[in-house]
Amino acid sequence: MRGGRWAALALGLLRLCLAQANFAPHFFDNGVGSTNGNMALFSLPEDTPVGSHVYTLNGTDPEGDPISYHISFDPSARSVFSVDPTFGNITLVEELDREREDEIEAIISISDGLNLVAEKVVILVTDTNDEAPRFIQEPYVALVPEDIPAGSSIFKVHAVDRDTGSGGSVTYFLQNLHSPFAVDRHSGVLRLQAGATLDYERSWTHYVTVVAKDGGGRLHGADVVFSATTTVTVNVEDVQDTAPVFVGTPYYGYVYEDTLPGSEVLKVVAMDGDRGKPNRILYSLANGSEGAFEINETSGAISITQSPAQLQREVYELHVQVTEMSPVGSPAAQATVPVTIRIVDLNNHPPTFYGESGPQNRFELSMNEHPPQGEILRGLKITVNDSDQGANAKFNLQLVGPRGIFRVVPQTVLNEAQVTIIVENSAAIDFEKSKVLTFKLLAVEVNTPEKFSSTADVVIQLLDTNDNVPKFDSLYYVARIPENAPGGSSVVAVTAVDPDTGPWGEVKYSIYGTGADLFLIHPSTGLIYTQPWASLDAEATARYNFYVKAEDMEGKYSVAEVFITLLDVNDHPPQFGKSVQKKTMVLGTPVKIEAIDEDAEEPNNLVDYSITHAEPANVFDINAHTGEIWLKNSIRSLDALHNITPGRDCIWSLEVQAKDRGSPSFSTTALLKIDITDAEVRRLRYMKKSDFPGTTKPVRKPKFKPKKPHSSQGLFLHPHYEIALFNLSNMNLYSRVFQGEAQAS
């Protein structure tokens, strides 16, 4: 018995455990490319916008219990996604960057409230073209000898793009296509182009801008290409290829009466033409010294070796030679310069201007107007000299006259100098403003008590150039001409002036444009006139518009606009549509006659109307402006009209005149026949047979004449109206309609 109870108890416990067992939920695995399931092999482009719904977690519970979804990340990592626990929708909440993080690890889980199943997933971040190329190891500086052969490699730049595929491939090119350099588009190697040379003396530094461009790719749904630039500084290294150069030439020296032997007279200065790596310079006297002077081979200082009283000549012409010494000590390039040394006496000579044939106080020159800025007036051969020595021969040069046009160099002279006049303001040298420019050269001693001075006139005759454009005295010309002007009539004269002289100032006129066909222009006088065959008509074209061009012999021109209006002439009479017109007038309503005048303008095309003849004359009035015709106010019925009309006829003939207001005036007449009726008769005339009940005969025109009253009904009808013949039984019903045209027997 006890054993049976234990068995029953065990069986009950087993049933309770089975009842309480609950199986765990699980995710669906939908494979690669699916956007729902367990995120297996899921990938996402790095340019996916934050806030996008990127995936849906999807699973089930065996018992059908409600399930919830969760996603978590390592505490040290960013929480890139969030999930809707109920629906499993995963949303991107952080920006992606494949170059910083190309895969994201996450823990996704599904729970039915009792059981939680978690899976570790790896989301791959795919690349988009969101990175620009970046040059590395900047700055780029290259040192290149100036004699490097064309085509030689100079430098290599390198740029990287962290994108993959075409977006990560980099090509190179130069921003300046006219550079003496070229770059290999794949390797980034910078070379000197074929046929190009470097010259340190012309430019010792080149700045080359290199552009690196990626291969392009997709970003946010669009094709994009990124690029970057860098500058390569190419420093040109000087090589020995230029002779020595003297500085401060010409050289003049002076020996005074109190000069002691061994004293320095002057110093010449030379330097290696190759400024980058100059050689050492040595000076020597080539000839002309005659033992009276010597030179320091390293400083270039020239000294006197004798007393001035022992010198046999007033002027010594020395030749100084300078020699470069190479780094190994051997002579290299050489140059020679003349040096003039004068023996100075007392200050007894003023500065004097010299021309090619001796002393001169007037210099003349002819030159074109507007020479280039900085141009030297080479036609002036002027030398200024003070025959004294030392401080007595130092003087200043000034140019006296209109300021700012020219300047003179040098401004301070010791003993003698070649005078150079340089253009400073080209615009002021204008033949049209002044044909002759006159200046004075003034030389005044500086440090002498006497302040000796002298002047020379400089007269510049300007030669005209074609520097002006013909200019009209107005931007547009307005003319009026009658439309009946004969061919060849003058219209308007235009005037353009070119201030240049000679052939350059001659102006040739021409016209062009859509409105110019009917006109000609005299090429010299500018008189515009009509073509000989032209027939102008204001009614066809009232206005013409075209352009006139004034041009000089070299094709410089200006343009003005011409507006021509044709003045209307009264050359069209008014015209009626027909010379004989018929109209029906209903009592109380006017009729209208109209004439058209084809003239273009008022008052020629304004028409006035009048009745020139009517029988009788007192029946109608006419509106002089509109042509409306109506019965006089005293006539209000057909009876009244018949009483004043002979023969009791209902058709009247009027002669109407249309006259324009031009001068002289034209007029035209028309014959107007008016058929008069009243509204009721007009209505009955157009009734159908069905409108008359009880009629036995069709509607037709009566063939009788109203000589006698109708014997049955006692009325007669006018023959111009269409009427219906009725049964005698119905005649009384309609007899009232004809009261305006019927009379009792």
XYZ file of C-alpha atoms in Angstrom:
745
model
C 0.000 0.000 0.000
C 2.796 2.389 0.941
C 4.673 1.587 -2.258
C 1.637 2.417 -4.315
C 1.359 5.827 -2.759
C 4.999 6.610 -3.561
C 4.498 5.607 -7.154
C 1.448 7.819 -7.469
C 3.365 10.719 -5.914
C 6.277 10.305 -8.346
C 3.917 10.187 -11.273
C 2.245 13.415 -10.104
C 5.595 15.184 -9.759
C 6.596 14.082 -13.274
C 3.361 15.443 -14.688
C 3.927 18.767 -12.834
C 7.463 19.131 -14.256
C 6.273 18.422 -17.758
C 3.517 20.977 -17.353
C 6.027 23.585 -16.198
C 8.665 22.953 -18.978
C 9.136 25.975 -21.413
C 11.262 25.818 -24.582
C 13.518 28.791 -25.515
C 12.714 31.074 -28.470
C 15.080 31.211 -31.452
C 16.013 33.529 -34.391
C 15.288 32.757 -38.014
C 18.378 32.414 -40.168
C 17.396 33.806 -43.582
C 20.862 33.763 -45.108
C 23.026 36.297 -46.932
C 21.278 39.352 -48.357
C 18.247 39.091 -46.117
C 17.097 42.195 -44.253
C 15.385 40.221 -41.465
C 16.394 37.311 -39.284
C 19.467 36.994 -37.098
C 21.787 39.470 -38.917
C 23.927 36.645 -40.251
C 26.535 38.001 -42.727
C 24.818 41.391 -42.687
C 26.715 44.336 -44.230
C 25.972 48.080 -44.358
C 27.443 50.935 -46.463
C 29.343 53.505 -44.420
C 27.319 56.431 -45.856
C 24.030 55.052 -44.482
C 22.229 58.049 -42.886
C 21.821 58.054 -39.115
C 18.226 57.208 -38.235
C 17.806 54.720 -41.088
C 15.956 51.440 -40.483
C 18.614 48.958 -41.567
C 17.424 45.509 -40.396
C 14.608 43.649 -38.647
C 15.343 40.957 -36.034
C 12.958 38.080 -36.570
C 12.394 34.945 -34.486
C 9.758 32.752 -32.886
C 8.843 30.995 -29.647
C 7.791 27.307 -29.741
C 4.971 27.936 -27.277
C 3.864 31.051 -29.175
C 4.635 33.269 -26.198
C 5.283 36.977 -26.867
C 8.944 37.619 -27.615
C 11.171 40.702 -27.314
C 14.416 41.659 -28.993
C 17.565 43.261 -27.628
C 20.972 44.356 -28.916
C 24.062 45.232 -26.889
C 27.683 46.139 -27.471
C 30.977 45.789 -25.707
C 31.280 48.549 -23.030
C 34.399 49.868 -24.756
C 32.686 50.104 -28.148
C 30.126 52.513 -29.537
C 26.457 51.631 -29.434
C 25.915 51.914 -33.164
C 22.400 50.449 -33.376
C 19.187 50.512 -31.388
C 16.352 47.978 -31.593
C 12.610 48.145 -31.144
C 12.072 45.375 -28.541
C 8.613 44.528 -29.831
C 9.034 44.586 -33.599
C 12.780 43.980 -33.843
C 13.414 47.013 -36.096
C 17.101 47.959 -35.907
C 17.944 51.640 -36.419
C 21.382 53.184 -37.099
C 22.085 55.736 -34.332
C 25.801 56.465 -34.886
C 27.657 57.502 -38.066
C 29.671 54.750 -39.758
C 33.215 55.143 -40.983
C 34.782 52.119 -42.639
C 38.256 53.657 -42.491
C 37.959 53.836 -38.684
C 35.902 50.731 -38.036
C 35.268 48.211 -40.807
C 33.222 45.749 -38.723
C 30.926 46.045 -35.719
C 30.462 43.324 -33.119
C 27.124 43.156 -31.339
C 25.119 40.760 -29.127
C 21.563 40.253 -30.306
C 19.105 38.410 -28.073
C 15.558 37.128 -28.162
C 13.484 36.439 -25.041
C 10.052 34.967 -24.266
C 10.113 36.314 -20.713
C 11.519 33.117 -19.206
C 14.263 32.167 -21.611
C 16.872 34.463 -23.238
C 18.845 33.392 -26.268
C 21.811 35.574 -27.270
C 23.970 35.447 -30.392
C 27.150 37.291 -31.268
C 27.023 38.868 -34.733
C 29.547 40.784 -36.837
C 28.194 43.540 -39.102
C 30.507 44.408 -42.005
C 30.838 48.127 -42.913
C 31.290 48.454 -46.680
C 33.236 51.242 -48.338
C 31.937 54.348 -50.138
C 33.970 57.110 -51.740
C 34.032 59.428 -48.718
C 37.763 60.025 -48.399
C 39.857 62.510 -50.357
C 43.438 61.769 -51.369
C 45.995 63.070 -48.864
C 49.601 63.907 -49.626
C 52.096 62.465 -47.164
C 55.541 63.591 -46.093
C 54.865 67.255 -46.879
C 56.290 69.835 -47.414
C 57.856 68.984 -50.747
C 61.100 70.825 -51.555
C 63.475 69.863 -54.359
C 66.918 71.264 -55.137
C 67.736 71.008 -58.848
C 70.838 72.241 -60.706
C 69.996 74.688 -63.465
C 71.779 72.578 -66.090
C 69.681 69.463 -65.433
C 68.824 67.768 -68.767
C 65.270 67.982 -70.085
C 63.186 64.934 -69.185
C 65.080 64.277 -65.937
C 63.215 63.200 -62.815
C 63.164 65.881 -60.146
C 60.961 64.724 -57.285
C 58.239 62.249 -56.375
C 55.039 63.131 -54.575
C 52.838 60.542 -52.929
C 49.193 60.744 -51.955
C 47.057 58.053 -50.333
C 43.305 57.559 -50.352
C 41.969 55.299 -47.608
C 38.997 54.270 -49.714
C 39.026 50.947 -51.531
C 38.488 50.168 -55.196
C 38.369 53.026 -57.697
C 37.704 55.501 -54.895
C 41.095 54.618 -53.424
C 43.098 54.815 -56.655
C 45.048 58.059 -57.096
C 46.219 59.798 -60.276
C 48.285 62.961 -60.508
C 48.317 65.995 -62.792
C 49.610 69.586 -62.712
C 47.288 72.488 -62.117
C 49.268 74.745 -64.476
C 49.380 73.189 -67.922
C 51.994 75.716 -69.124
C 54.575 74.729 -66.528
C 58.068 73.627 -67.625
C 57.429 70.534 -65.500
C 55.331 67.413 -65.987
C 54.135 64.737 -63.581
C 53.592 61.020 -64.215
C 49.873 60.483 -63.613
C 50.399 57.107 -61.913
C 53.722 57.315 -60.061
C 53.686 61.016 -59.073
C 57.242 61.495 -60.397
C 57.886 65.156 -61.297
C 60.064 65.687 -64.386
C 61.450 68.569 -66.405
C 59.524 68.584 -69.662
C 61.220 67.783 -72.950
C 62.659 70.943 -74.476
C 62.433 72.895 -71.182
C 65.413 74.449 -69.392
C 66.045 76.023 -66.008
C 67.918 79.292 -65.523
C 68.938 80.369 -62.046
C 69.557 83.947 -63.182
C 66.018 84.215 -64.529
C 64.172 82.376 -61.758
C 65.713 80.555 -58.866
C 62.469 79.155 -57.424
C 59.478 77.468 -59.073
C 56.263 76.597 -57.282
C 54.557 73.603 -58.873
C 50.999 72.760 -57.838
C 50.246 69.033 -58.092
C 46.675 67.728 -57.956
C 45.887 64.196 -56.750
C 42.487 62.859 -57.826
C 40.801 59.608 -56.842
C 39.008 57.328 -59.294
C 35.551 58.358 -58.095
C 32.754 56.352 -56.559
C 29.320 56.482 -55.012
C 28.504 58.571 -51.951
C 24.947 59.186 -50.697
C 23.599 57.884 -53.986
C 25.682 60.124 -56.246
C 28.930 59.743 -58.183
C 31.657 61.847 -56.549
C 35.336 62.474 -57.197
C 37.683 63.909 -54.562
C 41.002 65.632 -55.085
C 43.773 67.292 -53.104
C 46.554 69.691 -54.011
C 50.084 70.212 -52.820
C 52.882 72.568 -53.791
C 56.347 71.363 -54.713
C 58.966 74.064 -54.221
C 61.698 73.579 -56.824
C 64.806 75.525 -55.878
C 67.180 75.978 -58.810
C 70.835 75.489 -57.932
C 73.203 77.875 -59.650
C 76.054 76.556 -61.779
C 78.954 78.458 -63.249
C 77.661 79.608 -66.612
C 77.684 83.439 -66.405
C 80.601 85.887 -66.701
C 81.388 88.471 -63.975
C 79.306 91.648 -63.967
C 80.480 95.130 -62.993
C 78.174 97.176 -60.761
C 77.774 100.961 -60.863
C 79.178 101.652 -64.291
C 80.370 103.902 -65.811
C 83.327 104.568 -63.533
C 84.810 108.026 -63.104
C 87.542 109.022 -60.675
C 89.138 112.331 -59.772
C 92.539 113.342 -58.549
C 92.765 116.706 -56.813
C 95.703 119.031 -56.385
C 96.156 118.018 -52.758
C 95.790 114.279 -53.315
C 98.669 112.316 -51.768
C 100.349 109.340 -53.408
C 98.784 106.082 -52.208
C 95.333 107.665 -51.816
C 92.330 105.764 -53.099
C 90.769 107.410 -56.176
C 87.767 105.154 -56.697
C 86.668 101.557 -56.327
C 85.253 99.298 -58.982
C 82.921 96.519 -57.932
C 82.288 93.287 -59.813
C 80.479 90.118 -58.866
C 80.109 86.669 -60.282
C 77.081 86.530 -62.584
C 76.269 83.205 -60.977
C 74.730 84.481 -57.756
C 73.954 81.112 -56.208
C 77.542 79.887 -55.806
C 79.761 82.841 -56.757
C 83.453 82.357 -57.429
C 86.140 84.503 -55.845
C 86.908 87.685 -57.848
C 90.400 89.146 -58.595
C 90.998 92.611 -60.091
C 93.863 93.794 -62.275
C 94.762 96.745 -64.527
C 94.920 95.651 -68.152
C 96.306 98.908 -69.625
C 96.131 102.717 -69.570
C 97.744 103.213 -66.174
C 101.193 104.292 -67.384
C 102.450 103.538 -63.889
C 100.380 106.308 -62.295
C 97.745 104.024 -60.755
C 97.416 100.566 -59.203
C 94.486 98.386 -58.140
C 93.924 96.137 -55.144
C 93.345 92.690 -56.599
C 90.772 91.698 -53.972
C 88.908 94.959 -53.176
C 89.011 96.683 -56.584
C 90.226 99.956 -55.043
C 92.267 102.054 -57.490
C 95.002 104.214 -55.895
C 97.340 106.911 -57.227
C 101.042 106.085 -57.061
C 102.437 109.522 -57.915
C 101.949 113.125 -56.902
C 99.322 114.942 -59.029
C 101.980 117.404 -60.079
C 103.931 114.566 -61.687
C 101.054 113.380 -63.812
C 101.509 114.069 -67.483
C 97.871 113.908 -68.628
C 94.572 115.479 -67.597
C 92.538 112.318 -68.277
C 93.546 108.685 -67.871
C 91.546 105.899 -69.481
C 92.186 102.703 -67.556
C 90.904 99.210 -68.337
C 90.180 97.067 -65.314
C 89.981 93.325 -65.788
C 88.187 91.046 -63.364
C 88.817 87.292 -63.266
C 86.806 84.558 -61.533
C 88.800 81.979 -59.640
C 87.330 78.490 -59.602
C 87.119 76.500 -56.349
C 90.328 74.678 -57.351
C 92.146 78.025 -57.848
C 92.277 78.127 -61.646
C 91.168 81.221 -63.626
C 87.667 81.032 -65.059
C 85.482 83.670 -66.716
C 86.735 87.247 -67.223
C 85.306 90.720 -67.939
C 86.756 94.182 -68.592
C 85.437 97.676 -67.866
C 86.837 101.143 -68.747
C 87.590 103.603 -65.938
C 88.083 107.332 -66.547
C 90.217 109.319 -64.075
C 90.427 113.087 -64.374
C 92.948 115.409 -62.790
C 90.901 118.084 -61.006
C 91.707 121.768 -61.000
C 89.821 124.777 -59.481
C 86.051 125.143 -59.754
C 86.012 127.291 -62.851
C 83.661 125.327 -65.096
C 79.885 125.196 -64.890
C 78.037 122.004 -65.882
C 77.650 121.883 -69.645
C 75.328 119.917 -71.885
C 76.797 118.239 -74.960
C 75.251 116.777 -78.054
C 76.867 114.513 -80.587
C 78.703 117.451 -82.163
C 79.699 119.425 -79.058
C 78.115 121.821 -76.501
C 74.416 122.220 -77.100
C 71.559 123.981 -75.269
C 68.627 122.710 -77.333
C 67.706 119.123 -78.060
C 64.824 118.070 -80.277
C 63.151 114.720 -80.744
C 60.185 113.366 -82.680
C 58.341 110.414 -81.170
C 54.987 108.663 -81.323
C 52.368 109.552 -78.774
C 51.641 107.139 -75.906
C 55.017 105.355 -75.784
C 55.228 102.404 -73.358
C 55.660 103.170 -69.670
C 59.351 103.113 -68.780
C 60.567 103.605 -72.338
C 63.843 105.520 -72.752
C 63.899 108.440 -75.202
C 66.729 106.938 -77.212
C 66.665 109.653 -79.845
C 68.137 112.123 -77.347
C 71.920 111.900 -77.215
C 72.702 114.172 -74.261
C 75.839 114.210 -72.154
C 76.372 116.556 -69.212
C 79.836 117.349 -67.987
C 81.531 119.526 -65.395
C 85.228 119.853 -66.288
C 86.171 120.622 -62.726
C 87.369 117.876 -60.440
C 86.179 116.344 -57.192
C 83.388 118.048 -55.300
C 83.482 120.906 -57.782
C 82.209 118.537 -60.438
C 79.241 117.166 -58.458
C 75.889 118.515 -59.566
C 72.182 117.622 -59.624
C 70.036 117.128 -62.695
C 66.381 118.208 -62.834
C 63.719 118.163 -65.508
C 61.672 121.383 -65.353
C 58.266 121.456 -67.016
C 54.974 119.546 -66.818
C 55.279 117.227 -63.836
C 54.935 113.478 -63.844
C 55.344 112.907 -67.584
C 59.088 112.138 -67.771
C 61.882 111.620 -65.291
C 65.607 112.108 -65.737
C 68.395 109.794 -64.628
C 70.823 110.085 -63.078
C 69.711 112.793 -60.685
C 73.159 113.322 -59.203
C 76.260 113.387 -61.381
C 79.909 113.440 -60.548
C 81.839 115.064 -63.374
C 80.058 113.519 -66.364
C 77.094 111.339 -67.215
C 74.951 110.239 -70.075
C 71.502 111.864 -69.572
C 68.572 109.489 -69.880
C 64.945 110.631 -70.023
C 62.366 107.939 -69.217
C 58.603 107.904 -69.799
C 56.596 107.956 -66.574
C 53.028 108.766 -67.710
C 52.212 107.422 -71.166
C 48.609 108.656 -71.093
C 49.744 112.288 -70.729
C 51.825 112.066 -73.920
C 48.832 112.679 -76.159
C 49.113 114.277 -79.581
C 45.479 115.406 -79.448
C 46.144 117.354 -76.219
C 49.520 118.819 -77.092
C 51.542 118.370 -80.245
C 54.747 119.683 -78.680
C 56.128 119.021 -75.193
C 58.819 121.405 -73.968
C 61.056 120.853 -70.932
C 64.257 122.310 -69.543
C 67.164 120.268 -68.316
C 68.689 122.033 -65.309
C 72.132 121.113 -63.942
C 73.082 122.790 -60.632
C 76.301 122.213 -58.678
C 75.731 120.770 -55.244
C 78.614 121.505 -52.914
C 80.210 124.624 -54.355
C 79.646 128.176 -53.123
C 79.282 129.347 -56.703
C 76.383 126.935 -57.484
C 77.195 127.080 -61.148
C 74.329 125.899 -63.307
C 73.249 125.536 -66.915
C 70.074 124.666 -68.798
C 69.166 123.032 -72.057
C 65.797 123.009 -73.789
C 64.264 119.646 -74.651
C 61.587 119.924 -77.364
C 59.597 116.798 -78.181
C 57.517 116.824 -81.333
C 54.743 114.251 -80.904
C 53.706 112.135 -83.858
C 50.108 111.116 -84.124
C 49.065 107.453 -83.910
C 45.692 105.901 -84.442
C 44.783 105.844 -80.764
C 41.244 107.175 -80.982
C 37.962 105.666 -82.061
C 35.536 107.717 -84.169
C 32.849 109.038 -81.841
C 29.341 110.121 -82.772
C 28.002 113.358 -81.343
C 24.924 111.411 -80.237
C 24.186 107.837 -79.295
C 21.064 107.880 -81.443
C 19.497 109.967 -84.209
C 15.777 110.576 -84.698
C 14.384 111.739 -88.040
C 10.952 112.240 -89.594
C 10.199 112.208 -93.296
C 6.905 112.404 -95.227
C 5.831 109.110 -96.679
C 5.471 110.712 -100.109
C 9.083 111.902 -100.153
C 10.649 110.995 -103.523
C 13.559 108.553 -103.833
C 16.917 110.101 -102.965
C 15.437 112.447 -100.350
C 17.711 113.508 -97.492
C 16.685 112.089 -94.120
C 19.272 113.000 -91.467
C 22.994 113.752 -91.279
C 25.080 111.957 -88.657
C 28.432 113.211 -87.471
C 31.329 111.319 -85.932
C 34.697 112.826 -85.124
C 38.048 111.028 -84.904
C 40.569 113.393 -83.289
C 43.461 111.546 -84.947
C 45.149 113.307 -87.860
C 45.755 112.343 -91.439
C 44.202 109.148 -92.783
C 43.604 107.926 -89.207
C 41.209 110.801 -88.633
C 39.188 110.148 -91.773
C 35.809 108.627 -90.997
C 33.866 106.338 -93.282
C 30.156 105.864 -92.630
C 27.988 102.822 -93.312
C 24.589 101.585 -92.217
C 23.313 98.115 -91.424
C 20.372 96.405 -89.820
C 16.960 95.076 -90.837
C 15.527 98.553 -91.410
C 18.387 99.881 -93.569
C 17.377 98.409 -96.951
C 15.468 101.488 -98.133
C 18.253 103.938 -97.196
C 21.768 104.891 -98.206
C 24.468 106.908 -96.453
C 27.163 109.039 -97.993
C 30.399 107.404 -96.791
C 32.165 110.718 -96.236
C 29.518 113.246 -95.183
C 27.299 110.961 -93.106
C 24.140 112.133 -94.904
C 21.450 109.454 -94.824
C 18.987 109.521 -97.736
C 16.408 107.230 -99.291
C 17.218 104.785 -102.044
C 16.469 106.258 -105.512
C 13.890 103.538 -106.067
C 12.436 103.660 -102.548
C 8.678 104.042 -102.226
C 7.730 104.809 -98.650
C 4.338 103.936 -97.262
C 3.419 104.828 -93.692
C 0.465 102.470 -93.857
C 2.786 99.501 -94.579
C 5.730 100.446 -92.326
C 5.605 103.579 -90.217
C 8.975 103.297 -88.453
C 12.470 102.177 -89.416
C 15.320 101.405 -87.039
C 18.889 100.567 -88.004
C 22.506 101.269 -87.049
C 25.118 103.608 -88.451
C 28.822 102.799 -88.088
C 31.696 105.273 -88.182
C 34.995 103.553 -88.963
C 38.551 104.724 -89.461
C 41.073 103.246 -91.863
C 42.314 100.644 -89.361
C 38.847 99.354 -88.554
C 38.305 101.152 -85.248
C 34.664 102.086 -85.091
C 31.712 103.158 -83.018
C 27.994 102.683 -83.575
C 24.913 104.872 -83.172
C 21.269 103.990 -83.622
C 18.952 105.669 -86.136
C 15.170 105.926 -85.700
C 13.152 107.143 -88.726
C 9.436 107.818 -88.553
C 7.346 108.230 -91.722
C 4.950 111.153 -91.472
C 1.550 110.136 -92.712
C 0.209 111.970 -95.777
C -3.489 111.987 -96.562
C -3.238 109.792 -99.634
C -6.218 107.449 -99.103
C -9.903 108.449 -99.410
C -12.454 106.737 -97.158
C -13.884 103.593 -98.755
C -17.300 102.041 -98.213
C -17.565 98.286 -98.393
C -20.042 98.627 -101.287
C -21.113 101.646 -103.274
C -24.738 100.500 -103.056
C -25.891 98.976 -99.780
C -29.227 97.657 -98.554
C -30.216 97.618 -94.912
C -33.433 96.899 -92.980
C -34.349 99.325 -90.228
C -36.667 98.255 -87.410
C -38.536 101.183 -85.885
C -36.616 102.492 -82.904
C -33.315 100.868 -83.918
C -30.629 102.623 -86.011
C -28.721 101.153 -88.899
C -25.036 101.804 -89.423
C -22.941 102.467 -92.473
C -19.152 102.410 -92.240
C -16.259 103.599 -94.355
C -12.563 102.761 -93.782
C -9.699 105.204 -94.372
C -6.384 103.344 -94.755
C -4.180 106.304 -93.836
C -1.860 105.535 -90.927
C -2.442 108.413 -88.542
C -5.022 110.805 -87.284
C -6.598 113.040 -88.481
C -6.047 111.575 -91.952
C -7.845 108.341 -91.032
C -10.707 109.923 -89.075
C -14.001 109.811 -91.014
C -17.059 112.071 -90.709
C -20.417 111.044 -92.175
C -23.226 113.140 -93.656
C -26.367 112.641 -95.725
C -25.869 114.516 -98.947
C -29.187 113.645 -100.575
C -32.491 112.105 -99.398
C -36.085 112.149 -100.615
C -37.739 113.527 -98.563
C -35.004 115.357 -96.638
C -36.661 115.391 -93.248
C -36.905 111.654 -92.511
C -33.401 110.598 -91.309
C -30.579 111.815 -89.080
C -26.987 110.512 -89.109
C -24.254 110.474 -86.427
C -21.318 112.269 -88.075
C -18.731 110.200 -86.166
C -20.194 106.682 -86.034
C -22.277 106.550 -89.234
C -25.421 105.435 -87.355
C -28.659 106.432 -89.153
C -32.032 106.673 -87.451
C -35.489 108.137 -88.051
C -36.110 111.594 -86.759
C -37.733 111.719 -83.345
C -41.052 112.908 -84.856
C -41.485 109.627 -86.750
C -42.510 106.906 -84.333
C -44.713 104.580 -86.449
C -45.108 103.327 -89.953
C -48.331 105.390 -90.280
C -46.435 108.564 -89.484
C -43.767 107.570 -91.973
C -46.332 106.887 -94.722
C -48.005 110.212 -94.159
C -44.851 112.110 -95.128
C -43.702 109.762 -97.857
C -44.950 110.168 -101.414
C -46.413 106.971 -102.783
C -46.455 105.474 -99.306
C -43.336 103.444 -100.157
C -41.368 101.681 -97.353
C -37.936 101.682 -99.067
C -35.847 104.866 -99.072
C -32.668 105.713 -100.853
C -30.037 107.920 -99.189
C -26.764 109.257 -100.508
C -24.242 109.139 -97.629
C -20.884 110.886 -97.795
C -17.765 109.723 -95.850
C -15.148 112.489 -95.589
C -11.757 112.274 -93.869
C -10.224 115.059 -91.808
C -6.927 115.267 -93.665
C -5.623 118.190 -95.621
C -6.502 118.183 -98.400
C -9.584 116.169 -97.511
C -10.943 113.203 -99.486
C -14.539 111.991 -99.573
C -16.574 109.120 -100.980
C -20.338 108.568 -101.306
C -22.466 105.455 -101.203
C -26.121 104.827 -101.993
C -27.938 103.312 -99.044
C -31.378 101.684 -99.507
C -33.259 101.322 -96.254
C -36.234 98.966 -95.837
C -38.274 100.104 -92.808
C -40.511 97.835 -90.742
C -41.562 97.429 -87.146
C -40.783 94.615 -84.773
C -44.129 92.760 -85.075
C -44.172 92.712 -88.840
C -40.527 91.606 -88.847
C -41.437 88.750 -86.550
C -44.426 87.646 -88.682
C -42.346 87.743 -91.830
C -40.202 84.935 -90.551
C -42.954 82.772 -88.970
C -43.418 79.152 -90.091
C -46.692 77.696 -91.342
C -47.128 75.825 -88.045
C -47.196 79.152 -86.210
C -50.611 79.957 -87.777
C -53.350 77.551 -86.571
C -56.058 76.747 -89.065
C -54.109 77.779 -92.152
C -55.001 75.849 -95.291
C -52.528 77.309 -97.770
C -48.733 77.528 -97.666
C -46.855 80.709 -96.907
C -46.070 82.618 -100.115
C -45.576 86.106 -101.419
C -48.787 87.872 -102.388
C -49.158 88.513 -106.066
C -51.731 91.264 -105.707
C -51.054 94.935 -105.646
C -52.616 97.125 -102.933
C -54.716 99.190 -105.310
C -57.962 98.342 -103.545
C -58.815 97.205 -100.075
C -59.378 93.518 -99.530
C -63.098 93.011 -100.109
C -63.567 90.485 -97.297
C -61.564 92.013 -94.502
C -61.262 95.694 -95.458
C -57.408 96.008 -95.371
C -54.547 95.955 -97.902
C -50.919 94.750 -97.522
C -47.684 96.244 -98.819
C -46.217 94.067 -101.568
C -42.639 93.987 -100.099
C -43.600 91.800 -97.161
C -44.015 88.063 -97.157
C -47.348 87.211 -95.531
C -49.458 84.158 -94.908
C -52.914 83.751 -96.410
C -55.183 82.646 -93.723
C -58.610 81.156 -93.493
C -61.105 83.952 -93.243
C -62.061 82.626 -89.847
C -58.588 83.322 -88.479
C -57.904 86.664 -90.198
C -59.404 88.753 -87.449
C -57.019 87.234 -84.938
C -53.947 88.576 -86.765
C -55.226 91.732 -88.354
C -53.933 93.839 -85.455
C -50.373 92.931 -86.315
C -50.471 94.858 -89.594
C -51.833 98.115 -88.285
C -48.576 99.874 -89.064
C -48.940 98.962 -92.748
C -52.726 98.442 -93.217
C -55.510 100.942 -93.649
C -59.244 100.463 -93.365
C -61.129 100.268 -96.583
